[in-house]
């Protein structure tokens, strides 16, 4: 089961396509629903689930509106239990601003209710709540847990020394093994939270290799009329993420 936002969707779709290409004639059952979708390869009794929850923690409806509760994971979390493999992901939506884009009206942090706060601080608190949930609810003798890692965007060309450009029209990856724009603060938060957990969680560290792929986005070809420098083409980079997942599972 992949649990998270549209980058989890990207990886889930990639894995589904990769498996299907290997067994193209096997019967499948596909259910696309919100928040839980599934694809079953019937002959092999294998099901890939996707549970969409962009923040991992809950958004609840209260009298003041939609409230992002940094200390609660209750909505649908029972669906995550008893899986053979869990691949979690979050960050993309924590940076969104504006009433429509961010998906909430207020943030609840303990007894405090506020209209906004530092997004990295909010992410840290929300991810800490997730880590506590994993420690309390995951049976490590049955379930292996991964965190997908932080997927970068390529909207600001100054990060790779092309200040007037975005991912639009990019046809080559960056050379070398370091990204000129440096590391992502959210990645440090993920590493810090994982280091405090009792449950062994494998960090699928896809950040730097993805930063180098400024050429791998849908760009203007995503079908929504905009320039998408957040998600990734298929086939493409998420296939590499899944190859790394397979390598980790084989260790």
PDB file of C-alpha atoms in Angstrom:
ATOM      1  CA  UNK A   1       0.000   0.000   0.000  1.00  0.00           C
ATOM      2  CA  UNK A   2       1.178   3.466  -0.957  1.00  0.00           C
ATOM      3  CA  UNK A   3      -0.052   6.101   1.504  1.00  0.00           C
ATOM      4  CA  UNK A   4       0.268   9.789   0.729  1.00  0.00           C
ATOM      5  CA  UNK A   5      -0.296  12.392  -1.965  1.00  0.00           C
ATOM      6  CA  UNK A   6      -0.076  12.592  -5.758  1.00  0.00           C
ATOM      7  CA  UNK A   7       3.620  11.618  -5.672  1.00  0.00           C
ATOM      8  CA  UNK A   8       2.475   8.361  -4.074  1.00  0.00           C
ATOM      9  CA  UNK A   9       0.036   8.095  -6.979  1.00  0.00           C
ATOM     10  CA  UNK A  10       2.944   8.621  -9.381  1.00  0.00           C
ATOM     11  CA  UNK A  11       4.893   5.747  -7.820  1.00  0.00           C
ATOM     12  CA  UNK A  12       1.829   3.484  -7.541  1.00  0.00           C
ATOM     13  CA  UNK A  13       0.964   3.957 -11.221  1.00  0.00           C
ATOM     14  CA  UNK A  14       4.567   3.312 -12.185  1.00  0.00           C
ATOM     15  CA  UNK A  15       4.732   0.032 -10.266  1.00  0.00           C
ATOM     16  CA  UNK A  16       1.366  -1.062 -11.682  1.00  0.00           C
ATOM     17  CA  UNK A  17       2.597  -0.437 -15.226  1.00  0.00           C
ATOM     18  CA  UNK A  18       5.920  -2.183 -14.611  1.00  0.00           C
ATOM     19  CA  UNK A  19       4.251  -5.304 -13.227  1.00  0.00           C
ATOM     20  CA  UNK A  20       1.642  -5.328 -15.990  1.00  0.00           C
ATOM     21  CA  UNK A  21       4.349  -5.089 -18.655  1.00  0.00           C
ATOM     22  CA  UNK A  22       5.902  -8.249 -17.206  1.00  0.00           C
ATOM     23  CA  UNK A  23       2.626 -10.194 -17.105  1.00  0.00           C
ATOM     24  CA  UNK A  24       0.472  -8.450 -19.746  1.00  0.00           C
ATOM     25  CA  UNK A  25      -2.012 -11.296 -20.119  1.00  0.00           C
ATOM     26  CA  UNK A  26      -2.907 -11.801 -16.470  1.00  0.00           C
ATOM     27  CA  UNK A  27      -6.392 -10.826 -15.348  1.00  0.00           C
ATOM     28  CA  UNK A  28      -6.658  -7.702 -13.255  1.00  0.00           C
ATOM     29  CA  UNK A  29      -9.275  -5.956 -11.143  1.00  0.00           C
ATOM     30  CA  UNK A  30      -9.022  -2.176 -10.903  1.00  0.00           C
ATOM     31  CA  UNK A  31     -10.957   0.016  -8.470  1.00  0.00           C
ATOM     32  CA  UNK A  32     -10.376   3.762  -8.391  1.00  0.00           C
ATOM     33  CA  UNK A  33     -12.021   5.429  -5.437  1.00  0.00           C
ATOM     34  CA  UNK A  34     -11.340   8.174  -2.914  1.00  0.00           C
ATOM     35  CA  UNK A  35      -9.407   7.719  -0.712  1.00  0.00           C
ATOM     36  CA  UNK A  36      -8.645   4.021  -1.408  1.00  0.00           C
ATOM     37  CA  UNK A  37      -7.885   2.615  -4.859  1.00  0.00           C
ATOM     38  CA  UNK A  38      -6.591  -0.840  -5.749  1.00  0.00           C
ATOM     39  CA  UNK A  39      -5.219  -2.937  -8.579  1.00  0.00           C
ATOM     40  CA  UNK A  40      -5.218  -6.726  -8.189  1.00  0.00           C
ATOM     41  CA  UNK A  41      -3.261  -9.166 -10.336  1.00  0.00           C
ATOM     42  CA  UNK A  42      -5.650 -12.054  -9.864  1.00  0.00           C
ATOM     43  CA  UNK A  43      -3.438 -14.955 -10.928  1.00  0.00           C
ATOM     44  CA  UNK A  44      -0.776 -13.947  -8.414  1.00  0.00           C
ATOM     45  CA  UNK A  45      -3.085 -12.781  -5.615  1.00  0.00           C
ATOM     46  CA  UNK A  46      -1.168  -9.499  -5.471  1.00  0.00           C
ATOM     47  CA  UNK A  47      -2.922  -6.208  -4.793  1.00  0.00           C
ATOM     48  CA  UNK A  48      -1.418  -2.745  -5.013  1.00  0.00           C
ATOM     49  CA  UNK A  49      -3.339  -0.244  -2.889  1.00  0.00           C
ATOM     50  CA  UNK A  50      -3.207   3.539  -2.911  1.00  0.00           C
ATOM     51  CA  UNK A  51      -4.559   5.478   0.059  1.00  0.00           C
ATOM     52  CA  UNK A  52      -4.718   9.203  -0.663  1.00  0.00           C
ATOM     53  CA  UNK A  53      -4.017  11.403   2.357  1.00  0.00           C
ATOM     54  CA  UNK A  54      -1.749  14.333   1.417  1.00  0.00           C
ATOM     55  CA  UNK A  55      -0.786  15.309   4.973  1.00  0.00           C
ATOM     56  CA  UNK A  56      -0.926  11.844   6.621  1.00  0.00           C
ATOM     57  CA  UNK A  57      -2.495  13.569   9.647  1.00  0.00           C
ATOM     58  CA  UNK A  58      -6.227  14.364   9.703  1.00  0.00           C
ATOM     59  CA  UNK A  59      -8.239  17.198   8.259  1.00  0.00           C
ATOM     60  CA  UNK A  60     -11.481  17.489  10.211  1.00  0.00           C
ATOM     61  CA  UNK A  61     -14.592  19.571   9.698  1.00  0.00           C
ATOM     62  CA  UNK A  62     -15.223  21.876  12.650  1.00  0.00           C
ATOM     63  CA  UNK A  63     -17.440  24.905  13.210  1.00  0.00           C
ATOM     64  CA  UNK A  64     -14.640  27.189  11.996  1.00  0.00           C
ATOM     65  CA  UNK A  65     -14.103  25.184   8.801  1.00  0.00           C
ATOM     66  CA  UNK A  66     -11.523  22.618   7.701  1.00  0.00           C
ATOM     67  CA  UNK A  67      -8.905  22.016  10.387  1.00  0.00           C
ATOM     68  CA  UNK A  68      -5.535  20.362   9.797  1.00  0.00           C
ATOM     69  CA  UNK A  69      -4.908  18.525  13.069  1.00  0.00           C
ATOM     70  CA  UNK A  70      -1.167  18.028  13.534  1.00  0.00           C
ATOM     71  CA  UNK A  71      -1.690  15.632  16.421  1.00  0.00           C
ATOM     72  CA  UNK A  72      -4.290  13.217  15.050  1.00  0.00           C
ATOM     73  CA  UNK A  73      -4.283  10.236  12.706  1.00  0.00           C
ATOM     74  CA  UNK A  74      -7.673   8.581  12.846  1.00  0.00           C
ATOM     75  CA  UNK A  75      -9.377   9.017   9.471  1.00  0.00           C
ATOM     76  CA  UNK A  76      -8.886   5.781   7.591  1.00  0.00           C
ATOM     77  CA  UNK A  77      -5.717   4.715   9.397  1.00  0.00           C
ATOM     78  CA  UNK A  78      -7.245   1.305  10.086  1.00  0.00           C
ATOM     79  CA  UNK A  79      -6.950   0.680   6.335  1.00  0.00           C
ATOM     80  CA  UNK A  80      -3.166   0.918   6.635  1.00  0.00           C
ATOM     81  CA  UNK A  81      -2.901  -1.905   9.146  1.00  0.00           C
ATOM     82  CA  UNK A  82      -1.940  -5.508   8.371  1.00  0.00           C
ATOM     83  CA  UNK A  83      -0.339  -4.750   5.001  1.00  0.00           C
ATOM     84  CA  UNK A  84       2.749  -6.652   3.865  1.00  0.00           C
ATOM     85  CA  UNK A  85       4.367  -3.429   2.702  1.00  0.00           C
ATOM     86  CA  UNK A  86       3.635   0.219   3.470  1.00  0.00           C
ATOM     87  CA  UNK A  87       5.223   3.054   1.483  1.00  0.00           C
ATOM     88  CA  UNK A  88       4.424   6.426   3.049  1.00  0.00           C
ATOM     89  CA  UNK A  89       4.952   9.855   1.545  1.00  0.00           C
ATOM     90  CA  UNK A  90       4.125  13.468   2.378  1.00  0.00           C
ATOM     91  CA  UNK A  91       5.418  16.997   1.781  1.00  0.00           C
ATOM     92  CA  UNK A  92       4.067  18.234  -1.569  1.00  0.00           C
ATOM     93  CA  UNK A  93       0.860  19.712  -0.110  1.00  0.00           C
ATOM     94  CA  UNK A  94       2.491  21.249   2.958  1.00  0.00           C
ATOM     95  CA  UNK A  95       3.885  24.017   0.754  1.00  0.00           C
ATOM     96  CA  UNK A  96       0.554  24.983  -0.842  1.00  0.00           C
ATOM     97  CA  UNK A  97      -0.918  28.335   0.146  1.00  0.00           C
ATOM     98  CA  UNK A  98      -4.334  29.885  -0.413  1.00  0.00           C
ATOM     99  CA  UNK A  99      -7.736  28.673   0.754  1.00  0.00           C
ATOM    100  CA  UNK A 100      -8.419  26.423  -2.235  1.00  0.00           C
ATOM    101  CA  UNK A 101      -4.913  25.101  -2.772  1.00  0.00           C
ATOM    102  CA  UNK A 102      -3.906  24.199   0.776  1.00  0.00           C
ATOM    103  CA  UNK A 103      -6.996  22.145   1.575  1.00  0.00           C
ATOM    104  CA  UNK A 104      -7.577  23.538   5.093  1.00  0.00           C
ATOM    105  CA  UNK A 105      -8.676  26.747   6.791  1.00  0.00           C
ATOM    106  CA  UNK A 106      -7.016  26.405  10.212  1.00  0.00           C
ATOM    107  CA  UNK A 107      -4.234  24.400  11.845  1.00  0.00           C
ATOM    108  CA  UNK A 108      -4.686  22.733  15.239  1.00  0.00           C
ATOM    109  CA  UNK A 109      -1.490  22.255  17.228  1.00  0.00           C
ATOM    110  CA  UNK A 110      -2.433  20.804  20.591  1.00  0.00           C
ATOM    111  CA  UNK A 111      -4.853  23.267  22.187  1.00  0.00           C
ATOM    112  CA  UNK A 112      -3.881  26.058  19.787  1.00  0.00           C
ATOM    113  CA  UNK A 113      -5.962  26.860  16.719  1.00  0.00           C
ATOM    114  CA  UNK A 114      -4.328  29.160  14.180  1.00  0.00           C
ATOM    115  CA  UNK A 115      -4.773  30.309  10.618  1.00  0.00           C
ATOM    116  CA  UNK A 116      -1.213  29.444   9.636  1.00  0.00           C
ATOM    117  CA  UNK A 117       2.256  28.624  10.924  1.00  0.00           C
ATOM    118  CA  UNK A 118       5.712  27.922   9.577  1.00  0.00           C
ATOM    119  CA  UNK A 119       5.163  25.086   7.126  1.00  0.00           C
ATOM    120  CA  UNK A 120       8.383  23.242   7.945  1.00  0.00           C
ATOM    121  CA  UNK A 121       7.454  23.348  11.628  1.00  0.00           C
ATOM    122  CA  UNK A 122       3.974  22.073  10.804  1.00  0.00           C
ATOM    123  CA  UNK A 123       5.428  19.279   8.663  1.00  0.00           C
ATOM    124  CA  UNK A 124       7.783  18.297  11.465  1.00  0.00           C
ATOM    125  CA  UNK A 125       4.930  18.065  13.973  1.00  0.00           C
ATOM    126  CA  UNK A 126       2.641  16.196  11.583  1.00  0.00           C
ATOM    127  CA  UNK A 127       5.355  13.728  10.622  1.00  0.00           C
ATOM    128  CA  UNK A 128       6.191  13.180  14.296  1.00  0.00           C
ATOM    129  CA  UNK A 129       2.544  12.238  14.872  1.00  0.00           C
ATOM    130  CA  UNK A 130       2.810   9.804  11.947  1.00  0.00           C
ATOM    131  CA  UNK A 131       5.955   8.262  13.437  1.00  0.00           C
ATOM    132  CA  UNK A 132       4.167   7.728  16.739  1.00  0.00           C
ATOM    133  CA  UNK A 133       1.263   6.084  14.905  1.00  0.00           C
ATOM    134  CA  UNK A 134       3.636   3.693  13.130  1.00  0.00           C
ATOM    135  CA  UNK A 135       5.398   2.799  16.380  1.00  0.00           C
ATOM    136  CA  UNK A 136       2.084   2.063  18.068  1.00  0.00           C
ATOM    137  CA  UNK A 137       0.246   0.271  15.252  1.00  0.00           C
ATOM    138  CA  UNK A 138       2.615  -1.511  12.869  1.00  0.00           C
ATOM    139  CA  UNK A 139       3.523  -5.142  13.498  1.00  0.00           C
ATOM    140  CA  UNK A 140       7.083  -5.345  12.200  1.00  0.00           C
ATOM    141  CA  UNK A 141       6.946  -9.149  12.035  1.00  0.00           C
ATOM    142  CA  UNK A 142       4.262  -8.783   9.361  1.00  0.00           C
ATOM    143  CA  UNK A 143       4.812  -5.398   7.732  1.00  0.00           C
ATOM    144  CA  UNK A 144       7.818  -3.666   6.199  1.00  0.00           C
ATOM    145  CA  UNK A 145       7.670   0.126   6.253  1.00  0.00           C
ATOM    146  CA  UNK A 146       9.232   2.545   3.774  1.00  0.00           C
ATOM    147  CA  UNK A 147       9.179   6.307   3.465  1.00  0.00           C
ATOM    148  CA  UNK A 148       9.250   7.450  -0.133  1.00  0.00           C
ATOM    149  CA  UNK A 149      11.462  10.459   0.497  1.00  0.00           C
ATOM    150  CA  UNK A 150      11.017  14.059  -0.634  1.00  0.00           C
ATOM    151  CA  UNK A 151      10.275  14.539  -4.322  1.00  0.00           C
ATOM    152  CA  UNK A 152      11.614  17.880  -5.643  1.00  0.00           C
ATOM    153  CA  UNK A 153      10.113  20.390  -8.069  1.00  0.00           C
ATOM    154  CA  UNK A 154      11.799  22.310 -10.881  1.00  0.00           C
ATOM    155  CA  UNK A 155       9.934  25.603 -11.167  1.00  0.00           C
ATOM    156  CA  UNK A 156      12.890  27.873 -10.307  1.00  0.00           C
ATOM    157  CA  UNK A 157      15.743  27.634 -12.784  1.00  0.00           C
ATOM    158  CA  UNK A 158      18.067  29.551 -10.499  1.00  0.00           C
ATOM    159  CA  UNK A 159      18.419  26.315  -8.554  1.00  0.00           C
ATOM    160  CA  UNK A 160      20.370  24.824 -11.479  1.00  0.00           C
ATOM    161  CA  UNK A 161      21.900  28.096 -12.739  1.00  0.00           C
ATOM    162  CA  UNK A 162      19.284  28.865 -15.405  1.00  0.00           C
ATOM    163  CA  UNK A 163      17.362  31.631 -13.609  1.00  0.00           C
ATOM    164  CA  UNK A 164      14.917  32.396 -16.434  1.00  0.00           C
ATOM    165  CA  UNK A 165      13.828  28.813 -16.980  1.00  0.00           C
ATOM    166  CA  UNK A 166      11.609  26.115 -15.472  1.00  0.00           C
ATOM    167  CA  UNK A 167      11.316  22.423 -16.334  1.00  0.00           C
ATOM    168  CA  UNK A 168       9.543  23.455 -19.538  1.00  0.00           C
ATOM    169  CA  UNK A 169      11.585  22.422 -22.565  1.00  0.00           C
ATOM    170  CA  UNK A 170      14.301  20.673 -20.543  1.00  0.00           C
ATOM    171  CA  UNK A 171      15.681  17.698 -22.460  1.00  0.00           C
ATOM    172  CA  UNK A 172      18.775  16.697 -20.486  1.00  0.00           C
ATOM    173  CA  UNK A 173      19.390  15.819 -16.833  1.00  0.00           C
ATOM    174  CA  UNK A 174      22.002  17.665 -14.832  1.00  0.00           C
ATOM    175  CA  UNK A 175      25.464  16.146 -14.859  1.00  0.00           C
ATOM    176  CA  UNK A 176      27.362  15.157 -11.752  1.00  0.00           C
ATOM    177  CA  UNK A 177      26.016  13.880  -8.457  1.00  0.00           C
ATOM    178  CA  UNK A 178      25.187  17.092  -6.587  1.00  0.00           C
ATOM    179  CA  UNK A 179      22.369  19.569  -7.129  1.00  0.00           C
ATOM    180  CA  UNK A 180      23.415  23.242  -7.396  1.00  0.00           C
ATOM    181  CA  UNK A 181      20.348  24.331  -5.426  1.00  0.00           C
ATOM    182  CA  UNK A 182      21.410  22.258  -2.431  1.00  0.00           C
ATOM    183  CA  UNK A 183      19.453  19.961  -0.148  1.00  0.00           C
ATOM    184  CA  UNK A 184      15.795  20.271   0.808  1.00  0.00           C
ATOM    185  CA  UNK A 185      15.006  21.176   4.448  1.00  0.00           C
ATOM    186  CA  UNK A 186      12.040  18.785   4.417  1.00  0.00           C
ATOM    187  CA  UNK A 187      14.424  15.885   3.742  1.00  0.00           C
ATOM    188  CA  UNK A 188      16.303  16.699   6.946  1.00  0.00           C
ATOM    189  CA  UNK A 189      13.026  16.621   8.880  1.00  0.00           C
ATOM    190  CA  UNK A 190      12.202  13.181   7.469  1.00  0.00           C
ATOM    191  CA  UNK A 191      15.614  11.838   8.482  1.00  0.00           C
ATOM    192  CA  UNK A 192      15.313  13.307  11.976  1.00  0.00           C
ATOM    193  CA  UNK A 193      11.832  11.874  12.592  1.00  0.00           C
ATOM    194  CA  UNK A 194      12.835   8.417  11.320  1.00  0.00           C
ATOM    195  CA  UNK A 195      15.850   8.433  13.649  1.00  0.00           C
ATOM    196  CA  UNK A 196      13.561   8.854  16.687  1.00  0.00           C
ATOM    197  CA  UNK A 197      11.284   5.921  15.838  1.00  0.00           C
ATOM    198  CA  UNK A 198      11.424   2.439  17.348  1.00  0.00           C
ATOM    199  CA  UNK A 199      10.051   0.905  14.152  1.00  0.00           C
ATOM    200  CA  UNK A 200      12.683   0.295  11.466  1.00  0.00           C
ATOM    201  CA  UNK A 201      11.604   2.459   8.512  1.00  0.00           C
ATOM    202  CA  UNK A 202      13.614   2.286   5.305  1.00  0.00           C
ATOM    203  CA  UNK A 203      14.134   5.717   3.775  1.00  0.00           C
ATOM    204  CA  UNK A 204      13.850   5.424   0.012  1.00  0.00           C
ATOM    205  CA  UNK A 205      16.064   8.451  -0.506  1.00  0.00           C
ATOM    206  CA  UNK A 206      15.058   9.579  -3.981  1.00  0.00           C
ATOM    207  CA  UNK A 207      15.635  13.310  -3.450  1.00  0.00           C
ATOM    208  CA  UNK A 208      19.041  14.024  -4.983  1.00  0.00           C
ATOM    209  CA  UNK A 209      18.661  11.671  -7.946  1.00  0.00           C
ATOM    210  CA  UNK A 210      15.290  13.286  -8.669  1.00  0.00           C
ATOM    211  CA  UNK A 211      16.708  16.807  -8.322  1.00  0.00           C
ATOM    212  CA  UNK A 212      19.096  15.991 -11.158  1.00  0.00           C
ATOM    213  CA  UNK A 213      16.171  15.089 -13.447  1.00  0.00           C
ATOM    214  CA  UNK A 214      14.899  18.552 -14.420  1.00  0.00           C
ATOM    215  CA  UNK A 215      13.987  16.945 -17.763  1.00  0.00           C
ATOM    216  CA  UNK A 216      11.649  14.295 -16.348  1.00  0.00           C
ATOM    217  CA  UNK A 217       8.441  16.260 -15.636  1.00  0.00           C
ATOM    218  CA  UNK A 218       5.223  16.367 -17.705  1.00  0.00           C
ATOM    219  CA  UNK A 219       5.951  20.076 -18.259  1.00  0.00           C
ATOM    220  CA  UNK A 220       3.263  21.503 -20.598  1.00  0.00           C
ATOM    221  CA  UNK A 221       2.235  18.018 -21.765  1.00  0.00           C
ATOM    222  CA  UNK A 222       0.326  16.967 -18.669  1.00  0.00           C
ATOM    223  CA  UNK A 223      -3.087  17.704 -20.151  1.00  0.00           C
ATOM    224  CA  UNK A 224      -4.276  20.293 -17.628  1.00  0.00           C
ATOM    225  CA  UNK A 225      -3.185  23.354 -19.551  1.00  0.00           C
ATOM    226  CA  UNK A 226      -0.416  24.347 -17.129  1.00  0.00           C
ATOM    227  CA  UNK A 227       3.260  23.627 -16.655  1.00  0.00           C
ATOM    228  CA  UNK A 228       3.711  20.694 -14.277  1.00  0.00           C
ATOM    229  CA  UNK A 229       7.197  20.680 -12.771  1.00  0.00           C
ATOM    230  CA  UNK A 230       6.050  18.740  -9.680  1.00  0.00           C
ATOM    231  CA  UNK A 231       5.033  15.331 -10.985  1.00  0.00           C
ATOM    232  CA  UNK A 232       6.896  12.942 -13.264  1.00  0.00           C
ATOM    233  CA  UNK A 233       6.366  11.362 -16.669  1.00  0.00           C
ATOM    234  CA  UNK A 234       5.571   7.681 -17.026  1.00  0.00           C
ATOM    235  CA  UNK A 235       7.488   5.749 -18.063  1.00  0.00           C
ATOM    236  CA  UNK A 236      10.205   7.706 -16.346  1.00  0.00           C
ATOM    237  CA  UNK A 237      11.811   8.604 -13.051  1.00  0.00           C
ATOM    238  CA  UNK A 238       9.280   6.849 -10.740  1.00  0.00           C
ATOM    239  CA  UNK A 239      10.266   3.590 -12.457  1.00  0.00           C
ATOM    240  CA  UNK A 240      13.740   4.140 -10.991  1.00  0.00           C
ATOM    241  CA  UNK A 241      12.169   4.736  -7.566  1.00  0.00           C
ATOM    242  CA  UNK A 242      10.445   1.354  -7.864  1.00  0.00           C
ATOM    243  CA  UNK A 243      13.629  -0.357  -9.015  1.00  0.00           C
ATOM    244  CA  UNK A 244      15.285   0.979  -5.865  1.00  0.00           C
ATOM    245  CA  UNK A 245      12.313  -0.257  -3.823  1.00  0.00           C
ATOM    246  CA  UNK A 246      12.741  -3.706  -5.340  1.00  0.00           C
ATOM    247  CA  UNK A 247      16.467  -3.647  -4.570  1.00  0.00           C
ATOM    248  CA  UNK A 248      15.733  -2.698  -0.952  1.00  0.00           C
ATOM    249  CA  UNK A 249      13.187  -5.504  -0.643  1.00  0.00           C
ATOM    250  CA  UNK A 250      15.742  -7.959  -2.025  1.00  0.00           C
ATOM    251  CA  UNK A 251      18.421  -7.068   0.533  1.00  0.00           C
TER     252      UNK A 251
END
